[in-house]
GROMACS .gro file of C-alpha atoms in nm:
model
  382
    1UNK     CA    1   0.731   0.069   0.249
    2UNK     CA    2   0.639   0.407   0.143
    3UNK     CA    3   0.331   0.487   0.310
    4UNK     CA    4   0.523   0.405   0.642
    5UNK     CA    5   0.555   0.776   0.615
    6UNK     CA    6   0.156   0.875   0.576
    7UNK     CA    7   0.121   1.141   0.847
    8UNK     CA    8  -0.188   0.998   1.100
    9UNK     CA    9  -0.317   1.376   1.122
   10UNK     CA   10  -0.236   1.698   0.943
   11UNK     CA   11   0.092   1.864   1.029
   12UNK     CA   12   0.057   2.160   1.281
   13UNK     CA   13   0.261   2.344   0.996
   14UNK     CA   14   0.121   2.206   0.703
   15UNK     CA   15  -0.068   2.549   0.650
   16UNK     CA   16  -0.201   2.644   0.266
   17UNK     CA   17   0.102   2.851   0.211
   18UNK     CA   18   0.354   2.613   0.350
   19UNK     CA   19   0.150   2.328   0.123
   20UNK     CA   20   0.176   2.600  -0.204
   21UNK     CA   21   0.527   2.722  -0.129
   22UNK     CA   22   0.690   2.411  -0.382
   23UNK     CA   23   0.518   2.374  -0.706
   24UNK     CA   24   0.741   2.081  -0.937
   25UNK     CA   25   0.766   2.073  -1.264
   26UNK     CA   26   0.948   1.779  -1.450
   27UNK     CA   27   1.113   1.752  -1.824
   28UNK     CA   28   1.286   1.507  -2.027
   29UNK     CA   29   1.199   1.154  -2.120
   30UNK     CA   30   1.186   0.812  -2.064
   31UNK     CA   31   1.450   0.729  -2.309
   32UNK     CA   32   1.692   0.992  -2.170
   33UNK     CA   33   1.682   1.142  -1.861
   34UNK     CA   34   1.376   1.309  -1.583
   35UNK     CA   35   1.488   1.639  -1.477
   36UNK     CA   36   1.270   1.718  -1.201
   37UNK     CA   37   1.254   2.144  -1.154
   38UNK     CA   38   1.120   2.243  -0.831
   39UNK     CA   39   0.994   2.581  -0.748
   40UNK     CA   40   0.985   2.786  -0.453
   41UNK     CA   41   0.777   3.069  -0.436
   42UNK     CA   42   1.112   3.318  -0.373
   43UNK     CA   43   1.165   3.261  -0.732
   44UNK     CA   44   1.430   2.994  -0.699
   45UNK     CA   45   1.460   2.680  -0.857
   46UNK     CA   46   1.642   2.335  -0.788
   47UNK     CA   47   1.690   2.030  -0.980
   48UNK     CA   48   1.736   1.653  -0.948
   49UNK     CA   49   1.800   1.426  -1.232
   50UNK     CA   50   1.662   1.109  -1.204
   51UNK     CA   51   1.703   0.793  -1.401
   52UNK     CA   52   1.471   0.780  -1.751
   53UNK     CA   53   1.324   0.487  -1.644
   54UNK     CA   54   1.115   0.731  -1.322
   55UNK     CA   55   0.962   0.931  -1.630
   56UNK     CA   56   0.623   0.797  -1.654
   57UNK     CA   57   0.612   0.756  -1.338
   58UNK     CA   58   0.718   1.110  -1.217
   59UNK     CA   59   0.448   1.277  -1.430
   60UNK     CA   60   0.183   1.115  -1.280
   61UNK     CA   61   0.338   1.204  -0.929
   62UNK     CA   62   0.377   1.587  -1.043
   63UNK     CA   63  -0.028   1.605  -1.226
   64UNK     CA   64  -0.156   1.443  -0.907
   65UNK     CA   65   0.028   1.679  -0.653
   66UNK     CA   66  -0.007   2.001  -0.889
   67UNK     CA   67  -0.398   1.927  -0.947
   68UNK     CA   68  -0.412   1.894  -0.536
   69UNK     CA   69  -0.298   2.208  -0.491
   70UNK     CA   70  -0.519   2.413  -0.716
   71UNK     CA   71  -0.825   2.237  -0.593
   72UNK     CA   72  -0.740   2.352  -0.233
   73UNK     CA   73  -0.658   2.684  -0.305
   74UNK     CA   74  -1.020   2.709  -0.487
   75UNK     CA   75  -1.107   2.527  -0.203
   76UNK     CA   76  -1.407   2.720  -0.082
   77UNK     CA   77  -1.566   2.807  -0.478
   78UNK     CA   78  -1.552   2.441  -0.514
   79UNK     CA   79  -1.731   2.378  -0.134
   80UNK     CA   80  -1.412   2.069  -0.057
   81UNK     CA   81  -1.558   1.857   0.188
   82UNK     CA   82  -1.347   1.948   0.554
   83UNK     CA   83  -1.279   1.548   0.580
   84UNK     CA   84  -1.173   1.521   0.224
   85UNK     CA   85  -0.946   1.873   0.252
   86UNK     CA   86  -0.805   1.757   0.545
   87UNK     CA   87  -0.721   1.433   0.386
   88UNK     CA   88  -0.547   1.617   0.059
   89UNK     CA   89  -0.350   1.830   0.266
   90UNK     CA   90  -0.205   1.484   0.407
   91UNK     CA   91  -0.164   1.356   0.072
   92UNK     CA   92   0.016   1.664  -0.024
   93UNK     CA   93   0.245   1.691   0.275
   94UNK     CA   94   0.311   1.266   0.190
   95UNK     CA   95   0.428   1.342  -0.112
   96UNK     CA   96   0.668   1.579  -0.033
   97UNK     CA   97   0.817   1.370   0.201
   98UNK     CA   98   0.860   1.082  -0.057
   99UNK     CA   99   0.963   1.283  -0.336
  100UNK     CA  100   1.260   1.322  -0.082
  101UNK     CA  101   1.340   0.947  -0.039
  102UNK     CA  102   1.281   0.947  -0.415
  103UNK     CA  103   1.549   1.191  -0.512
  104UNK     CA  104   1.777   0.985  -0.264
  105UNK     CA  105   1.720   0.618  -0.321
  106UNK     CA  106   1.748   0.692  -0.682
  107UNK     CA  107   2.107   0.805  -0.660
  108UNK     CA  108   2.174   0.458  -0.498
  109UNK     CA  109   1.990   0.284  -0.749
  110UNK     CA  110   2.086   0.491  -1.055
  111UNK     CA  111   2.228   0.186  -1.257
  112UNK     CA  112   1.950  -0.018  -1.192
  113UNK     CA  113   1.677  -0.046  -1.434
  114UNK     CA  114   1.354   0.068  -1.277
  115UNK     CA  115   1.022  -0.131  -1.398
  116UNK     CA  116   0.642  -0.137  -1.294
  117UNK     CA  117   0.485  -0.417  -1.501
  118UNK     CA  118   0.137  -0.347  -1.399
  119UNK     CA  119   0.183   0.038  -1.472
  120UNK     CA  120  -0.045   0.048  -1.816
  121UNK     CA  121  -0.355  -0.127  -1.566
  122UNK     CA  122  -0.299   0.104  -1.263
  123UNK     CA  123  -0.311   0.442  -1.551
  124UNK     CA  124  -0.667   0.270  -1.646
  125UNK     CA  125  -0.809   0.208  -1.305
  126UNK     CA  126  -0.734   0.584  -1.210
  127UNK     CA  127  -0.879   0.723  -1.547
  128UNK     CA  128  -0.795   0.970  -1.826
  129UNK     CA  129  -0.819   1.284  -1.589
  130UNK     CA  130  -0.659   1.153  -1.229
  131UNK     CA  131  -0.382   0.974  -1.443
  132UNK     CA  132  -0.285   1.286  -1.605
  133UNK     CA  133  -0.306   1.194  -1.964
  134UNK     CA  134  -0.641   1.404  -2.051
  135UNK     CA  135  -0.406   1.712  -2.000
  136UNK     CA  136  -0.091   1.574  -2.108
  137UNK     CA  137   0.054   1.596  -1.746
  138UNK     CA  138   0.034   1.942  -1.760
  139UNK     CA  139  -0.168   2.228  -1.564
  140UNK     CA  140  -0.114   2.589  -1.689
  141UNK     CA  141  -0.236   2.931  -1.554
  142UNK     CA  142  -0.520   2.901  -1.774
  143UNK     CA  143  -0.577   2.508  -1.626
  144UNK     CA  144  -0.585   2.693  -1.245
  145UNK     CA  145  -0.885   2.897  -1.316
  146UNK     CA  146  -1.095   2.660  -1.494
  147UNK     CA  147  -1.330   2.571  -1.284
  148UNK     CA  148  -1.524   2.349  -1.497
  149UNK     CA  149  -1.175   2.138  -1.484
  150UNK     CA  150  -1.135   2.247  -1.120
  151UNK     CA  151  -1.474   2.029  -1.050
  152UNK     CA  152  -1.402   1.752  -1.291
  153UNK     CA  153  -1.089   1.725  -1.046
  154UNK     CA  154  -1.206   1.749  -0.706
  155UNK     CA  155  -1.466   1.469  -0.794
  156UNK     CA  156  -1.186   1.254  -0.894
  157UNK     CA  157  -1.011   1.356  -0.548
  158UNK     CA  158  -1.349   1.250  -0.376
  159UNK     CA  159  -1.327   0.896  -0.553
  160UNK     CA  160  -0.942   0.829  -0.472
  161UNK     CA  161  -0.873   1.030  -0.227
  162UNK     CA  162  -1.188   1.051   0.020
  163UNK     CA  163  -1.055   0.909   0.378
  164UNK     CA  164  -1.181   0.588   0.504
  165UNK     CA  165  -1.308   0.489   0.841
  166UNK     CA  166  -1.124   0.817   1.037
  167UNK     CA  167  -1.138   0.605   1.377
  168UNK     CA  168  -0.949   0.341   1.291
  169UNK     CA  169  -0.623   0.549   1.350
  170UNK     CA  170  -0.400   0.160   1.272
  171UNK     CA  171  -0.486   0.258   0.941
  172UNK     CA  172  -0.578   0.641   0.878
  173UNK     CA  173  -0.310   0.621   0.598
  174UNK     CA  174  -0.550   0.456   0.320
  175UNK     CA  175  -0.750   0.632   0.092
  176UNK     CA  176  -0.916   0.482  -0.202
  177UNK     CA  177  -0.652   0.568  -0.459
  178UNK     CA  178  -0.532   0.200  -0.302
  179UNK     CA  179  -0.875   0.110  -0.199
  180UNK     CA  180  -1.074   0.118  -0.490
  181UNK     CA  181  -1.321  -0.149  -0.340
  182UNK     CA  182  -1.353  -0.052  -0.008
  183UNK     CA  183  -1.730   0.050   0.053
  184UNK     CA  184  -1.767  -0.350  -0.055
  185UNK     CA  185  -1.987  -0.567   0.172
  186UNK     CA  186  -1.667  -0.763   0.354
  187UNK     CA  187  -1.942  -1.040   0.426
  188UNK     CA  188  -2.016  -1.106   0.047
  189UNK     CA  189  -1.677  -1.092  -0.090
  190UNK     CA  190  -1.599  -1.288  -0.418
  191UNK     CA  191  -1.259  -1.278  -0.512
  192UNK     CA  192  -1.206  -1.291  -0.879
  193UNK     CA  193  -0.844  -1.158  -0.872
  194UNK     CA  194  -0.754  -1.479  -0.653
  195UNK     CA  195  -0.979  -1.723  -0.852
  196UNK     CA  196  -0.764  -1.604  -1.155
  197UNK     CA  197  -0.457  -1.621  -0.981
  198UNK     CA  198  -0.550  -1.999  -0.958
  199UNK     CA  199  -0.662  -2.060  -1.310
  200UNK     CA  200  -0.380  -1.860  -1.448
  201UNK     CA  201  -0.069  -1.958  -1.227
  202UNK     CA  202  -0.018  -2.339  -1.047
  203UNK     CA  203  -0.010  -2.257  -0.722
  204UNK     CA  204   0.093  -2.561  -0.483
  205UNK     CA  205   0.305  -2.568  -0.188
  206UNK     CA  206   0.578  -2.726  -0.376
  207UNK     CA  207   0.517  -2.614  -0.691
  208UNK     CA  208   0.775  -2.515  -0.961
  209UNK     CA  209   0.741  -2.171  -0.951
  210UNK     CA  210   0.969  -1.986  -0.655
  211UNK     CA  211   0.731  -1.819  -0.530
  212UNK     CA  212   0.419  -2.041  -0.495
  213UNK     CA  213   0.475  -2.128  -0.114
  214UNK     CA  214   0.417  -1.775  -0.023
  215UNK     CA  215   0.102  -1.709  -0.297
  216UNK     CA  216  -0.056  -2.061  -0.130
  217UNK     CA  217  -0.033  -1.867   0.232
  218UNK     CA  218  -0.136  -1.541   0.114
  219UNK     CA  219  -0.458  -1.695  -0.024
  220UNK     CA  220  -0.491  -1.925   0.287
  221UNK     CA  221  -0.473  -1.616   0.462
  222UNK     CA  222  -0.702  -1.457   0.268
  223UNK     CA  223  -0.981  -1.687   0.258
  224UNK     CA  224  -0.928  -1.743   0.637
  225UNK     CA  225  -0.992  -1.369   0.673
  226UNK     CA  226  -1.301  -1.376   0.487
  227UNK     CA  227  -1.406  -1.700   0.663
  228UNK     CA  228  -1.437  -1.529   1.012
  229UNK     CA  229  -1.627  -1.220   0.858
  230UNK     CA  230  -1.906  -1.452   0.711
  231UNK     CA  231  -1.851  -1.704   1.045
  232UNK     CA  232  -1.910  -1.381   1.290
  233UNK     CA  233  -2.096  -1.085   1.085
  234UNK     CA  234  -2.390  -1.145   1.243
  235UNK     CA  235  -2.263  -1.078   1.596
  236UNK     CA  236  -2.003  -0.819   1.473
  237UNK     CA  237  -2.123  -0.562   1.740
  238UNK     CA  238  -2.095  -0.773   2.018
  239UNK     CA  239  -1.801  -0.677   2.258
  240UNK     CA  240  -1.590  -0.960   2.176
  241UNK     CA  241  -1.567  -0.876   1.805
  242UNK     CA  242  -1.664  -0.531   1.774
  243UNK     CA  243  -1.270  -0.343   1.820
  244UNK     CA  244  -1.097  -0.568   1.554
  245UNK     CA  245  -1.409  -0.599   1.358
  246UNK     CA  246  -1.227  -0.290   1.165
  247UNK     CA  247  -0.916  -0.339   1.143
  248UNK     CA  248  -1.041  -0.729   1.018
  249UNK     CA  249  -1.199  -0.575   0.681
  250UNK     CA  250  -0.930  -0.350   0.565
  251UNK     CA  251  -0.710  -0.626   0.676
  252UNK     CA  252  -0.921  -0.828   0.377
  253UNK     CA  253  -0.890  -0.544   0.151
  254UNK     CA  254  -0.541  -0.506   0.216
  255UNK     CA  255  -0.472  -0.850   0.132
  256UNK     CA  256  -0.697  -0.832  -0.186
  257UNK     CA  257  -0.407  -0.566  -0.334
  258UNK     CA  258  -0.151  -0.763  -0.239
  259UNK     CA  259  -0.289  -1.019  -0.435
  260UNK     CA  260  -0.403  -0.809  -0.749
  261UNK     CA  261  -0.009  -0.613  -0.718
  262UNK     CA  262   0.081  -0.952  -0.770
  263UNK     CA  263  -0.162  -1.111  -1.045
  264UNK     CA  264  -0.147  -0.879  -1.300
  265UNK     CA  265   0.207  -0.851  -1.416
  266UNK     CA  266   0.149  -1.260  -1.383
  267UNK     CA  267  -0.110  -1.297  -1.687
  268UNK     CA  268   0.134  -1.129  -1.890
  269UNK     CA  269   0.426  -1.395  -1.851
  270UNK     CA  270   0.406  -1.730  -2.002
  271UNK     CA  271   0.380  -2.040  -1.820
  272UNK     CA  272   0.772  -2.114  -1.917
  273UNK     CA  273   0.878  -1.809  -1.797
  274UNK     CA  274   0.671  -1.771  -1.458
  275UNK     CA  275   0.911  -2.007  -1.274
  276UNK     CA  276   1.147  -1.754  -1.263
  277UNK     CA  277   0.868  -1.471  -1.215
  278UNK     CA  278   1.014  -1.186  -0.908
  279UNK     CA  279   0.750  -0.941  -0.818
  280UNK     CA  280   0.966  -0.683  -0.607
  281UNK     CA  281   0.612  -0.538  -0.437
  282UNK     CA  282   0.535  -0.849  -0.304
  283UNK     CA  283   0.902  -1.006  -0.199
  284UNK     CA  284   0.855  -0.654   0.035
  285UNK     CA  285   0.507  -0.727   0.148
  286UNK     CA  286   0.642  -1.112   0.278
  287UNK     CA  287   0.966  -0.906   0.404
  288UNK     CA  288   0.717  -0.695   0.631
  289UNK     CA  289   0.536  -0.983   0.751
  290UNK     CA  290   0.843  -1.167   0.798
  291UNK     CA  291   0.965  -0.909   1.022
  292UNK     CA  292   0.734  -0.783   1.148
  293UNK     CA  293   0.401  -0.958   1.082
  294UNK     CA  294   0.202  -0.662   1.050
  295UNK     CA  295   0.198  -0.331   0.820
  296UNK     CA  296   0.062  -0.112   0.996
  297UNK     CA  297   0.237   0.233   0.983
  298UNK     CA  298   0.296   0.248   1.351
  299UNK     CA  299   0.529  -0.106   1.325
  300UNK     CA  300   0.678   0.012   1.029
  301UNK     CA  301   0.785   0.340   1.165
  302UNK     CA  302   0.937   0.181   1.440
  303UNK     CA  303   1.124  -0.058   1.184
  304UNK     CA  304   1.255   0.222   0.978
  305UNK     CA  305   1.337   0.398   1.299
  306UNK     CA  306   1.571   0.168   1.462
  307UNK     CA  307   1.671  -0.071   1.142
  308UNK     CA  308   1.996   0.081   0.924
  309UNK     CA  309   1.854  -0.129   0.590
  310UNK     CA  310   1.565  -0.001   0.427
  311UNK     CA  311   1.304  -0.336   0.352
  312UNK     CA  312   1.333  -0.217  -0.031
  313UNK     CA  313   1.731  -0.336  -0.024
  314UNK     CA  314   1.669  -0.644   0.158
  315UNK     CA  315   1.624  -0.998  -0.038
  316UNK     CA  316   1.395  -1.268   0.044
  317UNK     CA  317   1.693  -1.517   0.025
  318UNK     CA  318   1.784  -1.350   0.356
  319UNK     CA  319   1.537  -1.521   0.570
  320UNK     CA  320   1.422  -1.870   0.630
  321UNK     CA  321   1.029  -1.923   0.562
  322UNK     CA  322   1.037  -2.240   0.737
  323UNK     CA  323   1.092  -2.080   1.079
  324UNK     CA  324   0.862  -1.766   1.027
  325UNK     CA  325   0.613  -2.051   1.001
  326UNK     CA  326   0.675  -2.199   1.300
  327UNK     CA  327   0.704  -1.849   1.454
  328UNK     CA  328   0.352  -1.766   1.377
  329UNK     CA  329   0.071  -1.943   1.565
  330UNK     CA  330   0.028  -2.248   1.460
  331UNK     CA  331  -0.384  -2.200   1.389
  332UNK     CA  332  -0.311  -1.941   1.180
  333UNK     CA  333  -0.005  -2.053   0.983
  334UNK     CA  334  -0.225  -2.294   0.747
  335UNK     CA  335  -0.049  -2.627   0.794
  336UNK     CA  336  -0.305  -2.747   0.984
  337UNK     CA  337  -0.602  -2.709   0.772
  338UNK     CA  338  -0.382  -2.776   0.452
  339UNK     CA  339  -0.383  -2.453   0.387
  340UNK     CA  340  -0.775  -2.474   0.317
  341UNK     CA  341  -1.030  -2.262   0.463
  342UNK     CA  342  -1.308  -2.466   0.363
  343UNK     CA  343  -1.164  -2.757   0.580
  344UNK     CA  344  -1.197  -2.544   0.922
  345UNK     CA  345  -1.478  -2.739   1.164
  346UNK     CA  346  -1.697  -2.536   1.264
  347UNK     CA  347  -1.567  -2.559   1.635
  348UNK     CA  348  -1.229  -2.428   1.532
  349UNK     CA  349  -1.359  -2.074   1.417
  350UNK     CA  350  -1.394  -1.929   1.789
  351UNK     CA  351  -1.029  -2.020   1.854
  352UNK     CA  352  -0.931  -1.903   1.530
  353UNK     CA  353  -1.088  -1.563   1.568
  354UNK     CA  354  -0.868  -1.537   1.927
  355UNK     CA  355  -0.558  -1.603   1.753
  356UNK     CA  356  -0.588  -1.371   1.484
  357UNK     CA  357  -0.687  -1.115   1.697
  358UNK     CA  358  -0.370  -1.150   1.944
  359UNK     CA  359  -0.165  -1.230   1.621
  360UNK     CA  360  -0.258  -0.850   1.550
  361UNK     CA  361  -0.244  -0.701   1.862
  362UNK     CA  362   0.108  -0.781   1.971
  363UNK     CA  363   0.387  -0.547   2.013
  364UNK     CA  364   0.693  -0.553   1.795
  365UNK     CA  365   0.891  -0.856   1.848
  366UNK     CA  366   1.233  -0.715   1.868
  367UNK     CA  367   1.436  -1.072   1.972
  368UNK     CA  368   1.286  -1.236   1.658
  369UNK     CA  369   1.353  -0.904   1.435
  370UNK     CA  370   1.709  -0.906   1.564
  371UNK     CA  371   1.759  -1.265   1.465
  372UNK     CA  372   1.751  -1.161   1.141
  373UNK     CA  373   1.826  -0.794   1.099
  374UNK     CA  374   2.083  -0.529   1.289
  375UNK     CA  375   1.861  -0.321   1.530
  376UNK     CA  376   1.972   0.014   1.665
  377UNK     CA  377   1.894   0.043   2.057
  378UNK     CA  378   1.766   0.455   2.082
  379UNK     CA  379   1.590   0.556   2.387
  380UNK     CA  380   1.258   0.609   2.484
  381UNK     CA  381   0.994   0.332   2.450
  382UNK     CA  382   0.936   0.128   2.175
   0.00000   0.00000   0.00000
């Protein structure tokens, strides 16, 4: 889980210069090979080669970091928001860091063929300019100084990139690149994506298709979410609800791209062939919450930490569903209500609201994580 690896405030040495030192430029194609060329301000260069297959991919990465960079060193002509240069300069030191687990998970995955069905949809959603394809991936000298360009840009950065509630430090990694409806009223939500989940894929606890037990408690999960925001938004800023109030809604949001990561490569695939459907994004989502049952960064960092097998290698076969389910509390795990959040009484919603909160607030459960997974013991507390 990448973003496991989102820095919660800018580096003390994540100054301009350090942030402008590496500039990466990439070549090939996606029927041969991706040479990535980085280049270091002392007029040296390195390569990696990385699998065709990252092409596409990788140019986006490179037009996205290189189009960072020039709008924060014209920072001050184009009058960059503090909050949102602060947030680019985490971006930018973010992606650094994972072009470094790129360059190494690809050697261990070099024969593997490397696929993102929902690629073509995520290119729209960012636009002709963010996506990179306007220029043709590519930002010359002449690209640097045009500020017309320059401001096209940083108002792309200040609809994808713009930081979301800053106080809510469980999840100061998000910003609306995975967000895109997050300034939604949580208490009016209507989710389409899941409603054509439904209509498009038959989703029953026992159904056909492999994966439909975990799609029938994500949406339980979902709609249960969205049931105590409409059941307690109008005494939100009361004491008992106020602190999680937060963390509920982007909790709902993060949920809602879980669930569109997993629809859209769905509609493509016919109703033979969905039986055997594997979304890899979402077999590491349940992973997480199998683990773990949060994803916030600060769990996941601890995972990573003390774990020797990254979630990404790991297999869902490895775990047994059954007993997560009776490891989670049993108001939340769905079960009772049939997995319905219309069929909660009305008296049920207070107790519910107390167990998702605790759900949320526990520590890491290291006895049930080493049930499943090794665990390295390292000092200092967890």
């Amino acid at each position: 889980m990448s973003h496991a690896h989102f820095p919660e405030s800018v580096p003390k040495d994540a100054t301009l210069n350090v942030l402008m030192k590496k500039r990466r430029t990439i070549a090939g194609s996606e029927a041969t090979r991706c040479i990535m060329k980085v280049h270091v301000q002392n007029n040296k260069t390195q390569e990696t080669d990385l699998p065709g297959s990252y092409f596409n991919y990788m140019q986006c990465f490179v037009w996205q970091e290189s189009s960072i960079q020039v709008v924060l060193l014209h920072s001050s002509d184009l009058k960059v928001e503090e909050g949102l240069t602060e947030m680019l300069k985490k971006v930018l030191w973010y992606m650094g860091g994972i072009f470094k687990h790129i360059c190494v998970e690809s050697q261990k995955a070099a024969a593997q063929e490397q696929e993102w069905h929902n690629w073509i949809q995520y290119e729209r959603n960012l636009g002709p300019l963010w996506s990179g394809a306007r220029m043709h991936f590519m930002i010359g000298p002449r690209s640097e100084n045009d500020i017309q360009l320059l401001r096209s840009l940083h108002e792309s950065m200040k609809a994808f990139c713009s930081p979301l509630v800053e106080e809510d430090t469980n999840f100061s990694y998000m910003f609306k690149e995975h967000l895109p409806d997050s300034d939604e009223d949580m208490s009016d939500v209507e989710d389409t994506i899941v409603q054509s989940l439904i209509q498009n894929v038959s989703v029953s606890p026992t159904g056909d298709w492999k994966n439909s037990k975990y799609v029938h408690y994500l949406i339980w999960k979902y709609y249960l979410y969205i049931g105590l925001v409409k059941h307690f938004d109008h005494c939100c800023n009361q004491k008992k609800y106020k602190k999680f109030w937060p963390t509920l809604l982007k909790y709902i949001i993060f949920l809602d791209n879980v669930i569109e990561a997993l629809i859209h490569p769905c509609l493509s695939i016919s109703n033979d062939d969905i039986v055997d459907f594997c979304c890899k994004n979402f077999e590491e989502y349940l992973i997480t919450k199998f683990l773990l049952g949060h994803c916030d960064p600060t769990s996941i960092s601890i995972f990573c930490s003390r774990c020797p097998i990254n979630i990404e290698r790991m297999s869902l076969t490895d775990f047994d569903w059954e007993e997560y389910m009776k490891h989670v509390p049993q108001e939340i795990a769905g079960p009772k209500y049939g997995y319905d959040a219309e069929e909660v009484p009305e008296e049920d919603w207070d107790g519910l609201w107390d167990a998702v909160e605790g759900w949320h607030k526990q520590k890491t459960d290291i006895k049930w994580i080493t049930s499943w997974v090794p665990w390295e013991v390292a000092t200092g507390k967890i």
